[in-house]
């Protein structure tokens, strides 16, 4: 248990950063540039132990970015990094690190949604894990007449989303604890590892005829009702969850 906690994200990234800084300090006698290169190389190599690309990038970038900033700003106190880390932790608390990284929904990504997932007037639509609210904006444009809501675990992100998208109702909460039965459509922008859990939750809780929409990541082994590619190269996937025990729909 202790080993798992010490190696869990984001502590695993901290160990990578500390190892890179240790190498840099040990190699300082060989010259500042070589020490920086060695620290960056060690950090990059250790970062590849992480299972997902975005974690690798964050773990690998921590040392070179901090070294470059501190190298050009010697007058900055060392404790400033602790303040910045505390602010990051407040903005994106530890529980959120197991979810999707903070990437916005591209403009226009959901424009074809109404043609593929029609909704009755006043239908409730949820952005599960709404972040800064970019997905909420797209849902408001793509689902005119719907009651668009968002749920976000990070309190400051929920505040910002509420401020940026006044046309949506944003709640601070856990998307996994939230119950989806009342929603005619749920939109997610998660991670590949999360999609089986998202699908299981949708099938357990959503009503017959509801829609599940995912940006970028498909539900494994489930055929979508529709899908389309957007300018960024990402794909939007549209599904109709099937409740356990319900008869399968005809294809």
Coordinates of C-alpha atoms in Angstrom, one line a residue, residues 91-92 96 99-106 110 125-140 148-166 168-176 178 180 183 186-190 215:
X91 CA -6.5 24.4 -9.2
X92 CA -6.3 20.7 -10.1
X96 CA -8.4 15.0 -10.5
X99 CA -9.0 11.8 -14.6
X100 CA -8.5 13.4 -18.0
X101 CA -6.0 16.3 -18.3
X102 CA -7.3 19.8 -18.8
X103 CA -7.7 19.9 -22.6
X104 CA -10.5 22.1 -24.0
X105 CA -13.2 20.9 -26.5
X106 CA -12.3 22.5 -29.9
X110 CA -20.1 19.2 -31.6
X125 CA -27.6 17.6 -21.1
X126 CA -24.5 17.0 -19.0
X127 CA -20.9 17.7 -19.5
X128 CA -19.3 15.2 -17.1
X129 CA -16.0 16.8 -16.1
X130 CA -16.5 20.2 -17.7
X131 CA -13.2 21.8 -16.8
X132 CA -13.1 25.4 -17.9
X133 CA -16.4 25.2 -19.8
X134 CA -15.4 24.8 -23.5
X135 CA -17.5 21.7 -23.8
X136 CA -20.4 23.5 -22.2
X137 CA -20.2 26.3 -24.8
X138 CA -20.2 23.7 -27.7
X139 CA -23.2 21.9 -26.2
X140 CA -25.2 25.1 -25.9
X148 CA -27.0 22.3 -20.4
X149 CA -25.3 21.4 -17.1
X150 CA -21.7 20.7 -16.1
X151 CA -20.1 18.9 -13.1
X152 CA -16.5 19.5 -12.2
X153 CA -14.5 18.3 -9.2
X154 CA -12.0 21.2 -9.1
X155 CA -13.6 24.0 -7.2
X156 CA -11.7 26.9 -9.0
X157 CA -12.3 25.3 -12.4
X158 CA -16.0 25.0 -11.6
X159 CA -16.0 28.7 -10.6
X160 CA -14.3 29.7 -13.9
X161 CA -16.6 27.5 -16.0
X162 CA -19.7 29.1 -14.3
X163 CA -18.3 32.6 -15.0
X164 CA -17.3 31.8 -18.6
X165 CA -20.5 30.0 -19.6
X166 CA -23.4 31.8 -17.8
X168 CA -25.1 26.6 -18.3
X169 CA -25.6 25.4 -14.8
X170 CA -22.3 24.3 -13.3
X171 CA -22.0 22.2 -10.1
X172 CA -18.9 21.3 -8.2
X173 CA -19.0 17.5 -7.8
X174 CA -17.7 14.1 -8.7
X175 CA -18.7 13.0 -12.1
X176 CA -18.5 9.3 -11.0
X178 CA -23.2 12.0 -10.1
X180 CA -27.0 10.2 -15.0
X183 CA -29.9 13.3 -18.5
X186 CA -24.0 13.0 -21.4
X187 CA -20.8 14.3 -23.0
X188 CA -17.4 13.2 -21.9
X189 CA -13.8 14.1 -22.8
X190 CA -12.0 11.5 -20.7
X215 CA -14.6 13.3 -27.8

